[in-house]
Amino acid sequence: MSIVAIIGRPNVGKSTLFNRLVGDRKAIVDDMSGVTRDRHYGKCEWTGHEFTIVDTGGFVSDTKDIFEKEIANQVLIAIKEADALIFMVDGTAGVTDVDKEFGLIIRKSGKPVFIGVNKTDSNLRMDNQHQFHSLGFENIFPIASISGFGTGDLLDEVVKVLPVLEEAGDAAALPKIALVGRPNVGKSSLCNALLGVERNIVTDIPGTTRDSINTHYNYYGKDFVLIDTAGIRKKGKVNEDIEFYSVMRSIKAIEDTDVVMILIDAKDGLESQDVNLFHLAQKNGKGIVIVINKWDLVEGKETNTIKTYTEQILRKIAPFTDVPIIFISALTKQRIFKAMEMALEVYENMSKRITTSKLNDLLLPIIEKTPPPSTKGKQVKIKYITQLPTKKVCFAFFCNLPQYVSESYKRFLENRLREHFDFKGVPLFIFFRKK
């Protein structure tokens, strides 16, 4: 999945553009808040091209403010990681010294740059765009973030330069399992433990990102691609930058994989960033396994310690709680292969296809016994169910009044599906369509 970063100095409309792109278009899947200041991630589709868009903080040079320094560092990381850059400027303010300085930095990156001249939504302001040619970039677009004027023309050109990611060799057909998580949770240790004990490595496959390593791996006769995102720490970077770098690596890994293994440090527990990664994987329809690492370092364990720990995690990730949770130690290799077995099991669950006749024979009697509650005097009647032929696990319920089906009844149907079919670790998507 490609990454497009929205960059620029403060108060030029970056967040407004981001909100418009992720808020008003039907193809948008998710808007995920980052853990650090002034940054958001969104996934969107434009003319058939899916990409991740990153809203960064405002770039300020030569500042003594610690927060502004951190934001500037993170903007530079975003530039390095992105496949294309939308450089936002203010058409009413003209070219500023900060714009000029930032433009020099951007040009050195060698990335495709598209200047969005914001606040040029009137004929009187259209001529303002021409002065920005002095920044040395060809692709200049008059836009208005708040109304959406010109954003379509901008995105038409952006998607043309996004790379088409191709899988390497036969690995395209293999299950892909990614190890993601915050820094220092043991992703490298787990990967090294797996590759060190089971030396059935077939080949190394270059990843689509610089620091992700895709390894063709064989475990008891089962082949899959193990994606390690552990190479994310850079010496000399403060924690905020490390976290941002980690998030961008994790986003790419999640979008390019089938099953996500979210590693948690047992001593820290499930933190907000872990929950964000969980929901990102869920919204992308990826299989999920939660792996609690460093369990050997937890002191004072008792009979109910695992049960209590599990219940705390399930409360934080609710309502999607049908997720396997494995307690391991990458250091001592305790239960590491159990974790891989579970990941492969989740992949099998994702690949499951249920016949239409079986779905209807099972669910229609349940629906007849417990029909959707009436809304505004309208009675919903579900007549037919089928599983959609998509990579995500999706079910379509055909009925007379799909607009009156409540979220609570949708969860009721999902629970019935999970009761009768093993979809552990798999997000389910339920749609209601008019018959």
Coordinates of C-alpha atoms in Angstrom, one line a residue:
M1 CA 0.0 0.0 0.0
S2 CA 1.4 3.4 -1.0
I3 CA 1.7 6.3 1.4
V4 CA 0.9 10.0 0.6
A5 CA 2.0 12.6 3.1
I6 CA 0.4 16.0 3.5
I7 CA 3.1 18.4 4.5
G8 CA 3.6 22.2 5.0
R9 CA 4.1 24.9 7.5
P10 CA 1.4 25.4 10.3
N11 CA -2.1 26.7 9.5
V12 CA -2.1 26.2 5.7
G13 CA -5.0 23.7 5.7
K14 CA -3.3 20.4 5.9
S15 CA -5.8 18.9 8.4
T16 CA -8.7 20.4 6.6
L17 CA -7.7 18.6 3.4
F18 CA -7.1 15.4 5.3
N19 CA -10.5 15.6 7.0
R20 CA -12.2 16.2 3.6
L21 CA -10.4 13.2 2.0
V22 CA -11.1 10.8 4.8
G23 CA -14.5 12.2 5.9
D24 CA -16.5 12.8 2.8
R25 CA -15.6 10.1 0.3
K26 CA -17.5 6.8 0.4
A27 CA -14.4 4.7 -0.3
I28 CA -12.6 5.8 2.9
V29 CA -12.2 2.9 5.2
D30 CA -10.7 4.3 8.4
D31 CA -9.4 7.3 10.2
M32 CA -6.9 6.3 12.8
S33 CA -5.5 8.8 15.4
G34 CA -1.8 8.7 16.0
V35 CA -0.2 8.6 19.4
T36 CA 1.8 11.8 18.9
R37 CA 0.9 15.4 18.4
D38 CA -0.9 16.6 15.2
R39 CA -0.8 13.5 13.2
H40 CA -3.5 11.2 11.7
Y41 CA -3.6 8.3 9.3
G42 CA -6.3 7.6 6.9
K43 CA -7.0 5.0 4.2
C44 CA -8.7 6.1 1.0
E45 CA -9.4 5.1 -2.6
W46 CA -9.3 7.3 -5.6
T47 CA -10.2 6.1 -9.1
G48 CA -9.5 2.5 -8.0
H49 CA -6.2 3.3 -6.3
E50 CA -6.0 2.6 -2.6
F51 CA -3.4 4.5 -0.5
T52 CA -2.7 5.6 3.0
I53 CA -2.7 9.4 3.6
V54 CA -0.8 10.9 6.5
D55 CA -1.6 14.3 8.1
T56 CA 1.6 15.8 9.6
G57 CA 2.2 18.6 12.0
G58 CA 3.3 22.0 10.7
F59 CA 6.9 22.4 9.8
V60 CA 8.8 25.2 11.6
S61 CA 12.5 25.8 11.2
D62 CA 15.0 27.2 13.7
T63 CA 12.7 26.8 16.6
K64 CA 13.6 26.4 20.3
D65 CA 10.2 24.9 21.2
I66 CA 10.7 21.2 22.0
F67 CA 7.3 20.3 20.5
E68 CA 7.9 22.1 17.3
K69 CA 11.3 20.4 17.0
E70 CA 9.7 17.0 17.5
I71 CA 7.0 17.8 14.9
A72 CA 9.7 18.9 12.4
N73 CA 11.6 15.7 12.9
Q74 CA 8.5 13.6 12.3
V75 CA 7.7 15.6 9.2
L76 CA 11.1 14.6 7.8
I77 CA 10.4 11.0 8.6
A78 CA 7.1 11.2 6.8
I79 CA 8.8 12.7 3.7
K80 CA 11.3 9.8 3.8
E81 CA 8.6 7.1 4.1
A82 CA 6.0 8.5 1.7
D83 CA 5.7 7.6 -2.0
A84 CA 4.3 11.1 -2.9
L85 CA 4.0 14.4 -1.1
I86 CA 1.2 17.0 -1.1
F87 CA 3.0 20.3 -0.2
M88 CA 0.3 22.6 1.2
V89 CA 0.7 26.4 0.9
D90 CA -1.6 29.3 1.6
G91 CA -2.6 31.1 -1.5
T92 CA -3.7 34.2 0.4
A93 CA -0.4 34.6 2.2
G94 CA 1.9 34.0 -0.8
V95 CA 5.3 32.4 -0.7
T96 CA 6.9 32.7 2.7
D97 CA 10.4 32.2 3.9
V98 CA 9.4 28.9 5.6
D99 CA 7.9 27.7 2.3
K100 CA 11.1 28.4 0.5
E101 CA 13.2 26.7 3.1
F102 CA 10.9 23.7 3.3
G103 CA 10.8 23.5 -0.5
L104 CA 14.6 23.1 -0.6
I105 CA 14.3 20.2 1.9
I106 CA 11.6 18.5 -0.1
R107 CA 13.5 18.7 -3.4
K108 CA 16.4 16.8 -1.9
S109 CA 14.1 13.9 -1.1
G110 CA 13.6 13.2 -4.8
K111 CA 9.9 12.3 -4.1
P112 CA 7.1 13.3 -6.4
V113 CA 5.7 16.6 -5.1
F114 CA 2.3 18.2 -5.7
I115 CA 1.7 21.7 -4.4
G116 CA -1.8 22.4 -3.2
V117 CA -2.3 26.2 -3.2
N118 CA -5.1 26.4 -0.6
K119 CA -7.8 29.0 -0.4
T120 CA -7.9 29.7 -4.1
D121 CA -11.6 28.9 -4.6
S122 CA -12.5 32.2 -6.3
N123 CA -11.6 33.9 -9.6
L124 CA -9.9 36.7 -7.8
R125 CA -7.6 34.3 -6.0
M126 CA -6.8 32.0 -8.9
D127 CA -3.9 34.1 -10.1
N128 CA -2.2 33.7 -6.7
Q129 CA -1.1 30.2 -7.7
H130 CA 1.5 31.3 -10.2
Q131 CA 3.8 32.9 -7.7
F132 CA 4.4 29.4 -6.2
H133 CA 6.3 28.3 -9.3
S134 CA 9.2 30.1 -7.7
L135 CA 9.5 27.1 -5.3
G136 CA 10.8 25.0 -8.2
F137 CA 8.0 22.5 -8.6
E138 CA 5.9 21.8 -11.7
N139 CA 2.7 20.3 -10.3
I140 CA 0.8 23.2 -8.8
F141 CA -3.0 22.9 -8.1
P142 CA -5.4 25.6 -6.9
I143 CA -7.6 24.0 -4.2
A144 CA -9.9 24.8 -1.4
S145 CA -9.6 22.3 1.4
I146 CA -12.8 23.4 3.2
S147 CA -15.0 23.1 0.1
G148 CA -13.1 20.4 -1.8
F149 CA -12.6 22.6 -4.9
G150 CA -9.7 21.3 -7.0
T151 CA -9.0 18.2 -4.8
G152 CA -10.2 15.8 -7.5
D153 CA -7.7 17.2 -10.1
L154 CA -5.0 17.0 -7.5
L155 CA -5.7 13.4 -6.6
D156 CA -6.0 12.4 -10.3
E157 CA -2.3 13.3 -10.7
V158 CA -1.1 12.0 -7.4
V159 CA -2.4 8.5 -8.0
K160 CA -0.6 8.4 -11.4
V161 CA 2.8 8.4 -9.6
L162 CA 2.0 5.8 -6.9
P163 CA 4.0 2.6 -7.4
V164 CA 2.2 -0.6 -8.4
L165 CA 3.4 -3.1 -5.8
E166 CA 4.2 -6.5 -7.2
E167 CA 4.6 -9.7 -5.2
A168 CA 7.9 -11.5 -5.6
G169 CA 7.7 -15.0 -7.3
D170 CA 5.6 -17.7 -5.9
A171 CA 5.3 -15.9 -2.5
A172 CA 2.2 -14.1 -3.8
A173 CA 0.1 -17.2 -3.3
L174 CA 1.5 -17.9 0.2
P175 CA -0.2 -16.7 3.4
K176 CA 1.5 -13.5 4.7
I177 CA 1.9 -13.1 8.5
A178 CA 3.2 -9.8 9.9
L179 CA 4.8 -9.1 13.2
V180 CA 3.8 -5.6 14.3
G181 CA 3.8 -3.6 17.5
R182 CA 5.5 -0.8 19.4
P183 CA 9.3 -0.6 19.6
N184 CA 11.0 -3.0 22.0
V185 CA 8.2 -5.5 22.4
G186 CA 10.2 -8.4 21.0
K187 CA 9.4 -8.5 17.2
S188 CA 13.0 -9.1 16.3
S189 CA 13.5 -11.6 19.1
L190 CA 10.4 -13.6 18.0
C191 CA 11.5 -13.6 14.4
N192 CA 15.0 -14.7 15.3
A193 CA 13.7 -17.4 17.6
L194 CA 11.5 -18.8 14.8
L195 CA 14.2 -18.6 12.1
G196 CA 16.9 -19.9 14.5
V197 CA 15.1 -23.1 15.6
E198 CA 13.3 -24.0 12.4
R199 CA 16.0 -23.7 9.8
N200 CA 13.7 -24.5 6.8
I201 CA 14.1 -21.1 5.2
V202 CA 13.7 -21.2 1.5
T203 CA 14.7 -17.8 0.4
D204 CA 14.7 -14.1 1.4
I205 CA 12.2 -12.0 -0.4
P206 CA 12.8 -8.2 -0.6
G207 CA 10.0 -6.4 1.1
T208 CA 8.0 -3.6 -0.4
T209 CA 9.4 -1.3 2.3
R210 CA 13.0 -0.7 3.1
D211 CA 13.1 -2.1 6.7
S212 CA 10.5 -4.8 6.4
I213 CA 12.0 -8.3 5.7
N214 CA 9.8 -10.9 4.1
T215 CA 11.1 -14.4 4.7
H216 CA 9.7 -17.5 3.0
Y217 CA 9.3 -19.9 5.9
N218 CA 8.3 -23.5 6.3
Y219 CA 6.8 -24.8 9.5
Y220 CA 5.9 -28.5 9.7
G221 CA 5.2 -28.7 6.0
K222 CA 3.2 -25.4 5.8
D223 CA 4.7 -22.6 3.8
F224 CA 4.1 -18.9 4.5
V225 CA 5.8 -15.5 4.3
L226 CA 6.8 -14.0 7.6
I227 CA 7.1 -10.2 7.6
D228 CA 9.3 -8.8 10.3
T229 CA 8.9 -5.0 10.8
A230 CA 11.4 -4.9 13.6
G231 CA 14.1 -2.9 11.8
I232 CA 12.6 0.4 12.8
R233 CA 14.7 1.8 15.6
K234 CA 17.2 4.5 14.7
K235 CA 19.9 5.5 17.1
G236 CA 19.9 9.1 18.1
K237 CA 16.1 9.5 17.6
V238 CA 13.9 10.3 20.6
N239 CA 11.0 8.2 21.6
E240 CA 8.4 10.3 19.7
D241 CA 10.3 9.8 16.4
I242 CA 10.8 6.1 17.1
E243 CA 7.1 5.7 17.7
F244 CA 6.2 7.5 14.5
Y245 CA 8.6 5.5 12.5
S246 CA 7.2 2.3 14.1
V247 CA 3.6 3.3 13.2
M248 CA 4.4 4.0 9.5
R249 CA 6.2 0.6 9.3
S250 CA 3.2 -1.1 10.9
I251 CA 0.7 0.6 8.6
K252 CA 2.5 -0.7 5.6
A253 CA 2.9 -4.2 7.1
I254 CA -0.8 -4.4 8.0
E255 CA -2.0 -3.4 4.6
D256 CA 0.3 -5.8 2.8
T257 CA -0.4 -8.9 4.9
D258 CA -3.1 -11.5 5.6
V259 CA -2.7 -12.1 9.3
V260 CA -1.4 -9.6 11.8
M261 CA 0.4 -10.7 15.0
I262 CA 0.2 -7.8 17.4
L263 CA 3.0 -8.2 19.9
I264 CA 2.5 -6.7 23.4
D265 CA 5.0 -6.3 26.2
A266 CA 3.6 -8.3 29.1
K267 CA 5.0 -5.7 31.5
D268 CA 3.3 -2.8 29.8
G269 CA 0.0 -4.4 28.8
L270 CA -2.2 -3.3 26.0
E271 CA -1.6 0.4 25.4
S272 CA -3.5 3.0 23.2
Q273 CA -1.1 2.5 20.3
D274 CA -1.7 -1.3 20.4
V275 CA -5.5 -0.7 20.3
N276 CA -5.0 1.7 17.3
L277 CA -3.0 -1.0 15.4
F278 CA -5.7 -3.6 16.4
H279 CA -8.5 -1.4 15.0
L280 CA -6.5 -0.6 11.8
A281 CA -6.1 -4.4 11.2
Q282 CA -9.8 -4.9 11.9
K283 CA -11.0 -2.2 9.6
N284 CA -8.7 -3.6 6.9
G285 CA -10.3 -7.1 7.3
K286 CA -7.0 -8.7 8.4
G287 CA -6.8 -11.8 10.6
I288 CA -5.6 -10.9 14.1
V289 CA -3.6 -12.7 16.8
I290 CA -2.6 -10.9 19.9
V291 CA 0.7 -12.1 21.3
I292 CA 1.8 -11.3 24.8
N293 CA 5.6 -11.5 24.9
K294 CA 8.0 -11.5 27.8
W295 CA 5.5 -13.5 29.9
D296 CA 8.5 -15.1 31.7
L297 CA 9.4 -11.8 33.2
V298 CA 6.0 -11.2 34.9
E299 CA 6.5 -11.8 38.6
G300 CA 4.0 -13.1 41.0
K301 CA 1.9 -15.1 38.5
E302 CA -1.0 -17.1 40.0
T303 CA -3.6 -19.5 38.8
N304 CA -5.9 -16.8 37.5
T305 CA -3.2 -14.3 36.2
I306 CA -3.7 -15.3 32.5
K307 CA -7.5 -15.2 32.8
T308 CA -7.4 -11.7 34.5
Y309 CA -4.9 -10.4 31.9
T310 CA -7.0 -11.7 29.0
E311 CA -10.2 -10.2 30.4
Q312 CA -8.5 -6.8 30.6
I313 CA -7.4 -7.0 27.0
L314 CA -10.9 -8.1 25.8
R315 CA -12.5 -5.1 27.5
K316 CA -10.2 -2.7 25.6
I317 CA -10.7 -4.3 22.2
A318 CA -14.5 -4.8 22.5
P319 CA -16.8 -5.4 20.7
F320 CA -14.6 -7.5 18.5
T321 CA -13.4 -10.0 21.1
D322 CA -13.3 -13.3 19.2
V323 CA -9.5 -13.0 18.9
P324 CA -6.9 -15.5 20.0
I325 CA -4.5 -14.3 22.8
I326 CA -1.3 -16.2 23.2
F327 CA 1.2 -15.8 26.0
I328 CA 4.8 -16.4 24.9
S329 CA 8.5 -15.8 25.6
A330 CA 10.6 -15.2 22.6
L331 CA 13.7 -15.4 24.8
T332 CA 13.0 -18.9 26.1
K333 CA 11.0 -19.9 23.0
Q334 CA 8.0 -20.7 25.2
R335 CA 4.9 -21.3 23.1
I336 CA 6.3 -19.4 20.0
F337 CA 5.3 -22.2 17.7
K338 CA 1.8 -22.3 19.3
A339 CA 1.5 -18.7 18.3
M340 CA 2.4 -19.5 14.7
E341 CA 0.0 -22.4 14.6
M342 CA -2.7 -20.0 15.8
A343 CA -1.8 -17.5 13.0
L344 CA -2.1 -20.2 10.4
E345 CA -5.4 -21.3 11.9
V346 CA -6.7 -17.7 11.6
Y347 CA -5.6 -17.6 8.0
E348 CA -7.6 -20.8 7.4
N349 CA -10.6 -19.2 9.0
M350 CA -10.2 -16.2 6.7
S351 CA -10.2 -18.5 3.7
K352 CA -13.4 -20.2 4.8
R353 CA -16.3 -20.1 2.3
I354 CA -19.8 -21.1 3.5
T355 CA -22.3 -22.2 0.9
T356 CA -25.4 -20.1 0.5
S357 CA -27.7 -23.0 1.2
K358 CA -26.0 -23.8 4.5
L359 CA -26.2 -20.1 5.5
N360 CA -29.9 -19.9 4.8
D361 CA -30.8 -23.2 6.3
L362 CA -29.0 -22.2 9.5
L363 CA -29.7 -18.5 9.9
L364 CA -33.2 -18.0 8.5
P365 CA -34.9 -20.1 11.3
I366 CA -32.9 -18.0 13.8
I367 CA -34.0 -14.8 12.2
E368 CA -37.6 -15.9 12.1
K369 CA -37.5 -16.7 15.8
T370 CA -35.7 -13.4 16.6
P371 CA -36.6 -10.9 13.9
P372 CA -35.1 -7.4 13.7
P373 CA -37.0 -5.0 16.0
S374 CA -39.4 -2.7 14.2
T375 CA -38.3 0.9 13.7
K376 CA -40.8 3.7 13.1
G377 CA -43.4 1.1 12.7
K378 CA -41.5 -0.6 9.9
Q379 CA -40.8 -4.3 10.1
V380 CA -37.7 -5.6 8.4
K381 CA -37.9 -9.0 6.7
I382 CA -34.7 -10.8 5.8
K383 CA -35.2 -13.2 3.0
Y384 CA -31.8 -14.4 1.8
I385 CA -28.2 -14.6 2.9
T386 CA -25.0 -15.2 1.0
Q387 CA -21.3 -14.8 1.5
L388 CA -19.7 -12.3 -0.9
P389 CA -16.7 -13.4 -3.0
T390 CA -14.3 -10.9 -1.5
K391 CA -10.9 -11.3 0.3
K392 CA -12.5 -9.9 3.4
V393 CA -15.1 -12.1 5.1
C394 CA -18.3 -10.4 4.1
F395 CA -22.0 -11.5 4.3
A396 CA -24.9 -9.9 2.5
F397 CA -28.4 -10.1 4.0
F398 CA -31.1 -9.2 1.5
C399 CA -34.2 -7.6 3.0
N400 CA -37.0 -5.2 2.3
L401 CA -35.8 -2.3 4.4
P402 CA -32.1 -2.4 4.9
Q403 CA -31.9 1.2 6.2
Y404 CA -33.9 0.2 9.3
V405 CA -31.6 -2.6 10.6
S406 CA -29.9 -1.5 13.8
E407 CA -26.3 -1.9 14.8
S408 CA -27.3 -4.1 17.7
Y409 CA -29.1 -6.5 15.4
K410 CA -26.1 -6.6 13.1
R411 CA -24.0 -7.6 16.2
F412 CA -26.6 -10.3 17.0
L413 CA -26.3 -11.8 13.5
E414 CA -22.5 -11.6 13.7
N415 CA -22.6 -13.5 17.1
R416 CA -24.8 -16.2 15.5
L417 CA -22.3 -16.6 12.7
R418 CA -19.4 -16.9 15.1
E419 CA -21.4 -19.5 17.2
H420 CA -21.9 -21.8 14.3
F421 CA -18.7 -21.2 12.2
D422 CA -15.2 -20.8 13.4
F423 CA -14.2 -17.3 12.5
K424 CA -11.8 -16.8 15.5
G425 CA -9.4 -13.9 14.8
V426 CA -11.3 -12.8 11.7
P427 CA -13.2 -9.5 11.4
L428 CA -16.7 -10.1 9.9
F429 CA -18.4 -7.5 7.7
I430 CA -22.2 -7.6 7.4
F431 CA -24.1 -5.7 4.8
F432 CA -27.9 -5.3 4.3
R433 CA -29.1 -4.9 0.8
K434 CA -32.5 -4.4 -0.7
K435 CA -34.0 -7.5 -2.2

